[in-house]
Coordinates of C-alpha atoms (C1' of nucleotides) in Angstrom, one line a residue:
Chain A
X161 CA 3.0 5.2 -26.4
X162 CA 3.2 9.0 -25.7
X163 CA -0.4 10.8 -25.9
X164 CA -0.8 14.3 -25.6
X165 CA -4.2 14.5 -24.1
X166 CA -4.9 16.4 -20.9
X167 CA -5.3 13.8 -18.1
X168 CA -8.8 12.6 -17.3
X169 CA -10.1 14.1 -14.0
X170 CA -9.8 10.9 -12.0
X171 CA -5.8 10.7 -12.6
X172 CA -5.1 14.1 -11.4
X173 CA -7.5 13.8 -8.5
X174 CA -4.6 11.9 -6.8
X175 CA -2.3 14.7 -7.3
X176 CA -4.6 17.2 -5.9
X177 CA -5.2 14.9 -2.8
X178 CA -1.7 14.7 -2.4
X179 CA -1.2 18.4 -2.5
X180 CA -4.2 19.1 -0.2
X181 CA -2.4 16.6 2.2
X182 CA 0.8 18.4 1.9
X183 CA -0.7 21.7 2.7
X184 CA -4.5 22.1 3.7
X185 CA -4.3 25.7 2.8
X186 CA -3.6 25.5 -0.8
X187 CA -6.9 26.1 -2.2
X188 CA -7.1 28.8 -5.1
X189 CA -3.6 28.3 -6.4
X190 CA -4.4 24.6 -6.8
X191 CA -6.6 25.5 -9.8
X192 CA -3.9 27.3 -11.5
X193 CA -1.8 24.4 -11.0
X194 CA -4.3 21.9 -12.4
X195 CA -4.4 23.8 -15.8
X196 CA -0.8 23.4 -15.7
X197 CA -0.5 19.7 -15.9
X198 CA -0.4 19.3 -19.2
X199 CA 0.6 16.1 -21.0
X200 CA -0.1 12.6 -20.4
X201 CA 2.0 9.6 -21.3
X202 CA 1.9 6.0 -20.4
X203 CA 5.1 4.4 -19.5
X204 CA 5.5 0.3 -19.4
X205 CA 7.1 -1.5 -16.6
X206 CA 10.7 -1.7 -16.7
X207 CA 11.2 2.0 -18.8
X208 CA 12.5 4.9 -17.1
X209 CA 10.3 7.9 -16.5
X210 CA 12.9 10.2 -15.8
X211 CA 15.9 9.3 -17.8
X212 CA 19.5 10.4 -16.8
X213 CA 20.0 12.7 -20.0
X214 CA 16.6 14.0 -20.3
X215 CA 16.2 17.7 -20.7
X216 CA 15.5 19.8 -17.8
X217 CA 12.2 21.6 -18.8
X218 CA 9.3 19.8 -16.8
X219 CA 8.3 18.1 -13.8
X220 CA 6.8 14.8 -13.8
X221 CA 3.8 13.8 -11.7
X222 CA 2.9 10.2 -11.2
X223 CA -0.7 9.6 -11.9
X224 CA -1.1 5.8 -11.8
X225 CA 1.3 3.0 -11.1
X226 CA 4.4 2.5 -8.8
X227 CA 7.8 3.9 -9.8
X228 CA 11.2 4.1 -8.0
X229 CA 14.0 6.6 -7.4
X230 CA 17.1 5.0 -7.9
X231 CA 20.8 5.1 -8.7
X232 CA 23.4 2.9 -10.4
X233 CA 26.3 2.1 -8.1
X234 CA 29.7 1.8 -9.3
X235 CA 29.8 -1.8 -8.8
X236 CA 26.8 -2.5 -10.7
X237 CA 24.3 -2.7 -7.9
X238 CA 21.1 -0.6 -8.0
X239 CA 20.2 1.3 -5.0
X240 CA 16.5 2.4 -4.6
X241 CA 15.8 5.3 -2.5
X242 CA 12.2 5.5 -2.8
X243 CA 8.9 4.4 -4.2
X244 CA 6.5 6.8 -5.8
X245 CA 2.7 6.2 -5.8
X246 CA -0.3 7.8 -7.6
X247 CA 0.1 11.8 -7.1
X248 CA 3.9 11.9 -6.1
X249 CA 6.3 14.2 -7.7
X250 CA 8.9 11.9 -9.5
X251 CA 11.7 14.6 -10.2
X252 CA 11.2 17.6 -8.1
X253 CA 15.2 17.1 -7.2
X254 CA 15.9 18.0 -10.8
X255 CA 13.5 21.1 -10.6
X256 CA 15.1 22.6 -7.3
X257 CA 18.7 21.6 -7.5
X258 CA 21.1 24.1 -8.6
X259 CA 23.2 21.1 -10.0
X260 CA 20.8 18.0 -10.6
X261 CA 22.4 14.9 -10.2
X262 CA 23.0 13.1 -13.5
X263 CA 22.8 9.4 -11.5
X264 CA 19.5 9.9 -10.1
X265 CA 16.5 8.1 -12.4
X266 CA 13.1 7.1 -11.7
X267 CA 11.8 3.8 -13.3
X268 CA 8.4 2.6 -13.8
X269 CA 7.8 -0.7 -11.8
X270 CA 4.4 -1.2 -13.2
X271 CA 2.7 0.0 -16.0
X272 CA 2.4 3.8 -15.2
X273 CA 0.6 6.9 -16.3
X274 CA 2.2 10.3 -15.8
X275 CA 1.5 14.2 -16.1
X276 CA 3.9 16.7 -16.8
X277 CA 4.2 20.3 -15.8
X278 CA 6.8 22.7 -17.7
X279 CA 9.0 24.4 -15.4
X280 CA 7.8 27.9 -16.9
X281 CA 4.5 27.1 -15.5
X282 CA 5.5 25.8 -12.4
X283 CA 7.9 28.8 -11.6
X284 CA 4.7 31.1 -12.0
X285 CA 2.5 29.3 -9.9
X286 CA 5.2 28.8 -7.2
X287 CA 5.7 32.6 -7.3
X288 CA 2.3 33.7 -6.9
X289 CA 1.2 31.3 -4.5
X290 CA 3.3 30.5 -1.1
X291 CA 1.0 27.7 -0.2
X292 CA 1.5 25.7 -3.2
X293 CA 5.3 26.7 -2.7
X294 CA 5.1 25.2 0.8
X295 CA 3.4 22.3 -0.4
X296 CA 6.2 21.3 -2.8
X297 CA 8.6 22.0 -0.1
X298 CA 6.9 19.7 2.2
X299 CA 7.0 17.0 -0.5
X300 CA 10.9 17.4 -0.6
X301 CA 10.9 17.1 3.0
X302 CA 8.6 14.2 3.3
X303 CA 11.0 12.2 0.7
X304 CA 13.7 13.2 2.7
X305 CA 12.1 11.8 5.8
X306 CA 11.2 8.5 3.9
X307 CA 14.9 8.2 2.8
X308 CA 16.0 8.7 6.5
X309 CA 14.0 6.1 7.5
X310 CA 15.4 3.7 5.0
X311 CA 18.9 4.7 6.1
X312 CA 18.2 3.7 9.7
X313 CA 16.6 0.3 8.5
X314 CA 19.4 -0.4 6.5
X315 CA 21.9 0.6 8.6
X316 CA 20.8 -0.6 12.1
X317 CA 18.1 -3.6 11.5
X318 CA 18.5 -7.1 10.5
X319 CA 17.4 -8.4 7.3
X320 CA 14.0 -9.9 8.7
X321 CA 13.0 -6.6 10.3
X322 CA 14.6 -4.5 7.2
X323 CA 12.3 -6.4 4.9
X324 CA 9.2 -6.2 7.0
X325 CA 9.7 -2.6 7.6
X326 CA 10.0 -1.9 3.8
X327 CA 6.7 -3.8 3.1
X328 CA 5.0 -2.2 5.8
X329 CA 5.9 1.2 4.5
X330 CA 4.5 0.2 1.0
X331 CA 1.2 -1.3 2.7
X332 CA 0.7 2.1 4.4
X333 CA 1.3 4.2 1.3
X334 CA -0.6 2.2 -0.7
X335 CA -3.7 2.6 2.0
X336 CA -3.0 6.4 1.8
X337 CA -4.1 6.5 -1.6
X338 CA -7.1 4.2 -1.1
X339 CA -5.4 1.1 -2.5
X340 CA -6.4 -1.3 -0.1
X341 CA -4.8 -4.4 -1.3
X342 CA -2.7 -7.0 0.3
X343 CA -0.7 -7.4 -3.1
X344 CA 2.5 -5.2 -3.4
X345 CA 3.5 -5.0 -7.2
X346 CA 7.1 -5.4 -6.3
X347 CA 9.2 -8.5 -6.9
X348 CA 12.1 -9.8 -4.7
X349 CA 14.7 -8.2 -6.9
X350 CA 13.4 -4.7 -6.0
X351 CA 12.9 -5.2 -2.4
X352 CA 16.6 -6.4 -2.2
X353 CA 17.9 -3.2 -4.3
X354 CA 16.1 -1.2 -1.8
X355 CA 16.7 -3.0 1.2
X356 CA 20.5 -3.3 0.5
X357 CA 20.3 -7.0 0.5
X358 CA 21.3 -9.6 -2.0
X359 CA 18.2 -11.3 -3.8
X360 CA 19.2 -14.7 -2.6
X361 CA 18.9 -13.4 0.9
X362 CA 15.7 -11.6 0.4
X363 CA 14.4 -15.0 -0.8
X364 CA 15.2 -16.7 2.3
X365 CA 13.6 -14.0 4.5
X366 CA 10.6 -14.4 2.2
X367 CA 10.3 -17.9 2.9
X368 CA 10.8 -17.2 6.7
X369 CA 7.9 -14.5 6.5
X370 CA 6.0 -17.2 4.7
X371 CA 6.5 -19.7 7.8
X372 CA 5.6 -16.9 9.9
X373 CA 2.4 -16.7 8.4
X374 CA 3.0 -13.2 7.2
X375 CA 3.4 -13.7 3.4
X376 CA 1.6 -16.0 0.9
X377 CA 3.4 -17.8 -1.9
X378 CA 3.0 -15.6 -4.8
X379 CA 5.1 -15.0 -7.9
X380 CA 6.0 -11.6 -9.3
X381 CA 4.4 -9.7 -6.7
X382 CA 4.0 -9.7 -2.7
X383 CA 0.8 -11.1 -1.0
X384 CA 0.5 -9.9 2.7
X385 CA -1.3 -12.2 4.7
X386 CA -1.0 -10.6 8.2
X387 CA -0.3 -7.2 8.1
X388 CA -0.6 -6.7 12.0
X389 CA 2.0 -9.3 12.3
X390 CA 4.1 -7.9 9.8
X391 CA 4.2 -4.4 11.5
X392 CA 5.0 -6.0 14.7
X393 CA 8.0 -7.9 13.3
X394 CA 9.2 -4.3 11.8
X395 CA 8.6 -2.7 14.8
X396 CA 6.7 -0.3 12.6
X397 CA 5.9 3.4 13.4
X398 CA 4.2 5.4 10.4
X399 CA 4.7 8.6 11.8
X400 CA 7.5 9.4 9.5
X401 CA 5.2 9.1 6.4
X402 CA 3.0 11.9 7.3
X403 CA -0.1 10.3 6.3
X404 CA -3.4 12.0 6.3
X405 CA -4.9 12.0 9.7
X406 CA -7.9 9.9 8.8
X407 CA -5.4 7.2 8.5
X408 CA -3.7 7.5 11.9
X409 CA -6.2 5.3 13.5
X410 CA -5.2 2.6 11.2
X411 CA -1.9 2.6 13.1
X412 CA -0.6 -0.8 14.6
X413 CA 0.7 -0.6 17.9
X414 CA 4.0 -2.0 18.3
X415 CA 5.2 -4.9 20.3
Chain B
X82 CA 25.3 30.1 28.7
X83 CA 22.3 31.6 26.7
X84 CA 23.1 35.2 25.6
X85 CA 20.6 37.4 24.0
X86 CA 22.9 39.7 21.8
X87 CA 22.5 39.9 18.1
X88 CA 25.1 37.8 16.5
X89 CA 28.1 39.6 15.3
X90 CA 28.5 40.3 11.8
X91 CA 31.3 37.8 11.3
X92 CA 29.0 34.9 12.4
X93 CA 25.8 35.8 10.4
X94 CA 28.2 35.9 7.1
X95 CA 28.3 32.2 6.9
X96 CA 24.8 31.9 6.9
X97 CA 24.3 34.5 4.2
X98 CA 27.2 32.9 2.2
X99 CA 25.2 29.8 2.4
X100 CA 22.0 31.4 1.1
X101 CA 23.7 33.0 -1.9
X102 CA 25.2 29.6 -2.6
X103 CA 21.7 27.9 -2.7
X104 CA 20.2 30.6 -4.6
X105 CA 22.2 33.6 -6.1
X106 CA 19.1 35.4 -7.0
X107 CA 18.1 36.1 -3.4
X108 CA 19.3 39.6 -3.0
X109 CA 17.0 42.0 -1.4
X110 CA 15.1 39.6 0.8
X111 CA 18.4 38.7 2.4
X112 CA 18.3 41.8 4.3
X113 CA 14.9 41.4 5.5
X114 CA 16.2 37.8 6.8
X115 CA 19.2 39.2 8.4
X116 CA 17.0 41.4 10.5
X117 CA 15.2 38.4 11.6
X118 CA 18.2 36.3 13.0
X119 CA 17.6 37.2 16.4
X120 CA 18.9 35.6 19.2
X121 CA 22.2 33.9 19.9
X122 CA 23.3 31.4 22.3
X123 CA 26.5 29.2 22.9
X124 CA 25.9 25.5 23.2
X125 CA 28.5 23.5 24.6
X126 CA 29.9 20.3 23.0
X127 CA 27.6 17.1 23.9
X128 CA 24.5 19.2 24.6
X129 CA 21.5 19.2 22.3
X130 CA 20.8 22.2 19.9
X131 CA 17.5 21.1 19.1
X132 CA 15.9 18.7 21.6
X133 CA 13.1 16.2 21.1
X134 CA 10.4 18.3 23.0
X135 CA 11.5 21.8 22.2
X136 CA 8.8 24.2 21.5
X137 CA 8.2 24.5 17.8
X138 CA 8.6 28.3 17.5
X139 CA 11.9 29.0 15.9
X140 CA 14.3 27.8 13.3
X141 CA 17.8 27.3 14.3
X142 CA 21.0 28.5 12.3
X143 CA 24.2 27.2 13.1
X144 CA 26.8 30.0 13.2
X145 CA 29.9 28.3 14.2
X146 CA 31.1 24.9 15.4
X147 CA 29.9 21.4 14.1
X148 CA 26.7 19.6 14.9
X149 CA 24.8 16.3 13.8
X150 CA 21.3 15.7 13.0
X151 CA 20.5 12.0 14.6
X152 CA 18.0 9.7 16.0
X153 CA 18.0 7.2 18.7
X154 CA 17.0 3.8 17.5
X155 CA 14.7 1.2 19.4
X156 CA 18.0 -0.7 20.2
X157 CA 19.8 1.9 21.8
X158 CA 22.2 2.7 18.9
X159 CA 22.4 6.3 17.5
X160 CA 22.0 6.9 14.0
X161 CA 23.7 10.1 12.8
X162 CA 22.2 11.3 9.6
X163 CA 24.1 14.4 8.9
X164 CA 26.6 16.9 9.9
X165 CA 26.0 20.5 10.2
X166 CA 28.6 23.3 9.6
X167 CA 28.6 26.9 10.0
X168 CA 25.7 28.5 8.1
X169 CA 23.5 25.5 7.9
X170 CA 19.8 25.3 9.0
X171 CA 19.4 22.7 11.8
X172 CA 15.8 22.1 12.2
X173 CA 14.0 23.1 8.8
X174 CA 12.4 19.5 9.3
X175 CA 10.7 21.0 12.3
X176 CA 9.5 24.2 10.5
X177 CA 8.2 22.6 7.2
X178 CA 6.7 19.4 8.5
X179 CA 3.1 19.2 9.0
X180 CA 3.8 16.4 11.8
X181 CA 7.2 17.1 13.0
X182 CA 9.2 14.2 14.2
X183 CA 9.5 13.7 17.8
X184 CA 12.6 11.6 17.4
X185 CA 15.1 13.7 15.6
X186 CA 17.3 15.7 17.4
X187 CA 20.3 17.9 16.8
X188 CA 23.5 17.7 18.9
X189 CA 26.8 19.9 19.1
X190 CA 29.8 17.9 18.4
X191 CA 31.9 20.8 19.3
X192 CA 31.2 24.0 21.2
X193 CA 28.8 25.9 19.0
X194 CA 27.0 29.1 18.4
X195 CA 23.4 29.4 17.1
X196 CA 21.2 32.0 15.9
X197 CA 17.5 31.6 15.6
X198 CA 14.7 33.1 13.6
X199 CA 11.0 33.2 14.9
X200 CA 8.4 30.8 12.8
X201 CA 6.5 34.4 12.5
X202 CA 9.1 36.4 11.1
X203 CA 10.4 33.6 8.7
X204 CA 6.8 33.2 7.4
X205 CA 6.8 36.6 6.5
X206 CA 10.3 36.5 4.5
X207 CA 9.2 33.4 2.7
X208 CA 5.8 34.8 1.7
X209 CA 7.3 38.0 0.3
X210 CA 10.3 36.7 -1.4
X211 CA 9.9 33.3 -3.6
X212 CA 13.9 33.6 -4.1
X213 CA 14.5 33.0 -0.4
X214 CA 11.9 30.3 -0.3
X215 CA 13.6 28.7 -3.1
X216 CA 16.7 29.0 -1.2
X217 CA 15.3 27.3 1.9
X218 CA 13.7 24.6 -0.5
X219 CA 17.1 23.8 -1.8
X220 CA 18.5 23.6 1.7
X221 CA 16.1 20.8 2.2
X222 CA 16.9 19.1 -1.2
X223 CA 20.7 19.1 -0.5
X224 CA 20.3 17.7 3.0
X225 CA 18.1 15.0 1.3
X226 CA 20.8 14.5 -1.3
X227 CA 23.5 14.2 1.5
X228 CA 21.3 11.4 3.2
X229 CA 20.8 9.6 0.0
X230 CA 24.8 9.4 -0.5
X231 CA 25.1 8.4 3.0
X232 CA 22.3 5.5 2.4
X233 CA 24.2 4.5 -0.7
X234 CA 27.4 4.4 1.1
X235 CA 26.1 2.5 4.2
X236 CA 24.2 0.1 1.9
X237 CA 26.5 -0.8 -0.8
X238 CA 30.0 -0.2 0.1
X239 CA 32.5 -2.0 2.4
X240 CA 33.9 -0.5 5.8
X241 CA 37.0 1.1 4.6
X242 CA 35.2 3.0 1.5
X243 CA 32.4 3.9 3.8
X244 CA 34.4 5.5 6.6
X245 CA 36.7 7.2 3.7
X246 CA 33.9 8.4 1.9
X247 CA 32.4 9.9 5.3
X248 CA 35.6 11.9 6.1
X249 CA 36.0 12.9 2.6
X250 CA 32.6 14.3 2.6
X251 CA 33.6 16.5 5.7
X252 CA 36.8 17.7 4.4
X253 CA 34.5 19.1 1.3
X254 CA 32.2 20.7 3.6
X255 CA 34.8 22.2 5.8
X256 CA 36.6 23.6 2.9
X257 CA 33.4 25.2 1.4
X258 CA 33.1 27.2 4.4
X259 CA 37.0 28.2 4.3
X260 CA 38.1 26.0 7.0
X261 CA 41.1 24.4 5.3
X262 CA 42.5 22.4 8.2
X263 CA 43.3 18.7 8.0
X264 CA 41.8 17.9 11.2
X265 CA 37.9 16.9 11.4
X266 CA 36.5 17.3 14.9
X267 CA 35.0 14.0 15.1
X268 CA 35.7 11.0 17.3
X269 CA 35.5 7.4 16.3
X270 CA 32.3 6.9 18.0
X271 CA 30.7 9.7 16.0
X272 CA 32.0 8.2 12.6
X273 CA 30.8 4.8 13.7
X274 CA 27.0 6.2 14.4
X275 CA 27.2 7.9 11.1
X276 CA 28.8 5.1 9.1
X277 CA 26.6 2.3 10.6
X278 CA 29.5 0.3 12.0
X279 CA 30.5 -0.7 15.5
X280 CA 33.1 1.3 17.2
X281 CA 35.5 -1.4 17.3
X282 CA 35.4 -1.8 13.5
X283 CA 35.8 1.7 12.9
X284 CA 38.9 1.7 15.2
X285 CA 40.4 -1.2 12.7
X286 CA 39.4 0.7 9.9
X287 CA 41.3 3.9 11.2
X288 CA 44.4 1.7 12.0
X289 CA 44.2 0.3 8.4
X290 CA 44.0 4.1 7.2
X291 CA 47.0 4.9 9.2
X292 CA 48.8 1.9 7.6
X293 CA 48.0 3.4 4.2
X294 CA 49.3 6.9 5.1
X295 CA 45.9 8.6 5.1
X296 CA 45.4 9.4 8.8
X297 CA 47.7 10.5 11.5
X298 CA 47.5 9.1 14.9
X299 CA 45.4 11.6 16.8
X300 CA 43.1 11.4 19.9
X301 CA 39.6 13.0 19.9
X302 CA 39.9 14.4 16.4
X303 CA 40.8 12.8 13.0
X304 CA 43.9 14.1 11.3
X305 CA 43.8 13.6 7.4
X306 CA 47.4 13.3 6.2
X307 CA 46.7 12.5 2.4
X308 CA 43.3 13.6 1.4
X309 CA 43.9 12.7 -2.2
X310 CA 44.4 9.2 -1.3
X311 CA 41.3 9.4 1.0
X312 CA 39.3 10.5 -1.8
X313 CA 40.7 7.6 -4.3
X314 CA 40.1 5.0 -1.8
X315 CA 36.5 6.2 -1.2
X316 CA 35.8 6.7 -5.0
X317 CA 34.4 10.2 -3.9
X318 CA 32.5 12.4 -6.3
X319 CA 31.5 15.6 -4.8
X320 CA 29.1 16.6 -7.2
X321 CA 26.1 15.6 -4.7
X322 CA 27.3 18.3 -2.3
X323 CA 26.5 21.0 -4.5
X324 CA 29.6 23.0 -3.5
X325 CA 30.0 26.4 -4.8
X326 CA 31.4 26.7 -8.1
X327 CA 34.9 28.1 -6.8
X328 CA 35.5 24.8 -5.4
X329 CA 34.5 22.6 -8.2
X330 CA 38.2 22.7 -9.5
X331 CA 39.5 21.3 -6.2
X332 CA 37.8 18.0 -7.0
X333 CA 40.1 15.2 -7.0
X334 CA 39.9 12.9 -10.0
X335 CA 38.6 9.2 -9.1
X336 CA 40.8 6.2 -9.8
Chain C
dC280 C1' 43.5 9.0 42.9
dG281 C1' 39.1 7.4 41.5
dT282 C1' 35.8 8.0 37.8
dG283 C1' 34.4 8.6 32.9
dC284 C1' 35.4 8.7 28.2
dT285 C1' 37.7 7.3 24.4
dG286 C1' 40.8 4.5 21.9
dT287 C1' 42.8 -0.4 21.3
dT288 C1' 43.4 -5.5 21.3
dG289 C1' 41.7 -10.5 21.0
dA290 C1' 38.8 -14.2 20.4
dG291 C1' 34.7 -16.3 18.8
dG292 C1' 30.6 -16.3 16.2
dA293 C1' 26.9 -14.6 13.2
dC294 C1' 24.8 -12.6 9.4
dG295 C1' 24.6 -12.2 5.2
dA296 C1' 27.3 -12.3 0.5
dT297 C1' 29.0 -15.0 -3.4
dC298 C1' 28.9 -18.5 -6.5
dA299 C1' 26.6 -22.1 -9.1
dA300 C1' 22.7 -24.8 -10.4
dT301 C1' 18.3 -25.8 -11.0
dG302 C1' 13.2 -25.0 -11.3
dA303 C1' 8.7 -22.4 -12.7
dC304 C1' 6.4 -19.7 -15.7
dG305 C1' 5.3 -17.0 -19.6
dG306 C1' 6.0 -15.3 -24.3
dT307 C1' 7.6 -15.9 -28.9
dG308 C1' 8.5 -17.8 -33.3
dG309 C1' 9.1 -22.1 -35.9
Chain D
dC234 C1' 1.9 -27.7 -30.6
dC235 C1' 6.4 -27.6 -29.1
dA236 C1' 11.2 -25.6 -28.5
dC237 C1' 13.7 -21.9 -27.0
dC238 C1' 14.5 -17.9 -24.3
dG239 C1' 14.1 -14.6 -20.6
dT240 C1' 13.0 -13.4 -16.1
dC241 C1' 12.2 -14.4 -11.4
dA242 C1' 12.5 -17.8 -7.8
dT243 C1' 14.8 -21.3 -5.2
dT244 C1' 18.3 -24.2 -3.2
dG245 C1' 22.9 -25.7 -1.1
dA246 C1' 27.6 -24.9 0.1
dT247 C1' 31.1 -21.8 1.2
dC248 C1' 33.1 -17.6 2.6
dG249 C1' 34.2 -13.3 4.8
dT250 C1' 33.1 -8.9 6.8
dC251 C1' 31.8 -6.9 10.8
dC252 C1' 29.5 -7.6 15.2
dT253 C1' 29.6 -8.9 20.2
dC254 C1' 31.9 -9.6 24.3
dA255 C1' 35.4 -8.7 27.5
dA256 C1' 39.5 -6.5 29.0
dC257 C1' 42.7 -2.8 29.5
dA258 C1' 45.4 1.6 28.3
dG259 C1' 45.9 6.4 28.2
dC260 C1' 43.9 10.7 29.4
dA261 C1' 41.4 14.7 31.4
dC262 C1' 38.8 16.0 35.3
dG263 C1' 37.3 16.6 39.6

DNA sequence: CGTGCTGTTGAGGACGATCAATGACGGTGG
DNA sequence: CCACCGTCATTGATCGTCCTCAACAGCACG
C-alpha cells in the first residue's frame, strides 16, 4: 500500500501550481521544495490520511484524489470543515500549531495519492525563502476563509442554499485544478456532515434540486446538470476561494 | 479622535506578550517590530476599526478593548466570526491575502485603542526574521482554529450549549490577557450574531442560564456568576484556544 | 419628553431532526 | 448461481427547536 518512490512529475505539478497560485513570486525556492517532497503513498477511500495519533514529523500534500478535514463531535456526529483537492496541504495545522489538535483528522473520500515533506526539510526551506513561507501562510489563510464561508452558510442560510453553496464550491475548486467534470465524488452522507444537516434532509434537498433540473439522479456521487442555476440558487460568489485569475471570468452572476 | 503618538509601553505589552505566546523563540526581531508599531488611534464603540473600503497599507493591532470580525450577509444578518482582545491582530487577512475580501470588517464592541504597522515595515521584519513570520502564521492558524470551533458549535449543538460555549471562550480569552472579571462586555445582539441565533432566542437562553444560576441579571453586558457550571453546560475544552501554558491548569474538567 | 437602543414577552408557524422501514446495489463466500 | 451482508438512498410520520412577527418596558441621551 505504501510505496517509497519519488512522486512522478505530473502529480507534483498540482502542488507546484498551487504554490504559484498562492504566491507568484516563489520561483527559486520551489525547486528546493520539490526535492523535499519525498515519499508517496496511496490511501484508499475511507482511510484516514492524517490520523489523530500520528507522529508529528511530516507534512502531507494531496497529489490526487479528494479528502476532507473533519472532527468527531461529542455526540458522535462528524463535522467536515473543508475538502482537499490535488495540490492542497492536508495538515499544515499540525505543523504550525504550538499545541496541535488531537481531534482533527483528514480522511480520503476517494482513493488518494499523497506526498510528504519532513518537518526538518520544510523548516529549512521556509527559513531560507520568505516567499515560500508566505505561500504557506496564504494556504492557511485561504483555508480559514473557506471555513468562514462555511460558517456563514451553515449559520444563516436554509438547507437548499446551504447544499447548493457547498456543491458550487466543489465545482469551482475542481475547475481550478482542471477537473472539468460535472460529477462531484461525494455522497449524501458527506454533504450532510459538511453542511450540518441530517442525511435524511439532505436527501430531500437533493430531490428538490433534481426537480429543479440542477442535479441528475446518480448513486454514490453527485452529478450537476445545470451549474449556472445551482450558483443562482446558492447566491454563490466565488471570490473567497481566491481562485487563479484565469478562472475569474468563469464567475456566474448572482441573481 | 485619531492621535499620532507612539503607544505607551503598557499597551504594546499585550501585543508583545501575544507574540511570545505564539512563538517563544521570537526574541530579537521583536524589538524591530516594536519600533514599527507606529500610530495609535482610539476608536469608539460601534465604529469600524477596519472598514470595507480602507486602503491596504497597514496592519492593525488591538491594544485595548474588544472588537469583532464580521460580515454582512445578503439577508441583512451580521455574522460575527471571532472576537479580538488586547494584543490581537485585526486584519492579517487583508495583509496576507492575494485578493482580500471586500466583505469582512472589524468593529469595535467597546471603546478601543489600536496600533498600526505599515505593510512596508512588516514586509521587512518578516523577511528578516523567520521566527516572527512563524508567529504571524500561527496567529492566522489560531484564528482559524477558533472559527472551526465556532462552526462545530453552531452546526452541531443546541442553543443552550452554543451560547454557553461562546461565553466560555470569551471568559478564557480574557483571562489569558489577565482580565479576571466575570463581566463580558457583549450584549445579547452580539451573542446572537456570533452564535447564529435570533436575538429573541438568545434572550430566552439567557433567562434559562439565569435560572441555572450561571448568569446574573445585567444590562448591556454579561455577568457570569458560575463559570464552572457554564463550562460544564458547554462541555468546554479550551485546548483549541492555544492558551499560554500557565493557564492550562485553570481548565475545568468536563462533565 | 421624544427618540433610539436593548431587553422582554407571547403567539404561531416553519424548518429540519429523529425514528423506523424499505429499496437498490455491489461484493463476498458458499 | 444464489444467499447474505454492508453501504447508501429513499420514504413516511411525528416532534421539537428555534424563527418570525408584534408589542411593550426600561434606560440613556439629547
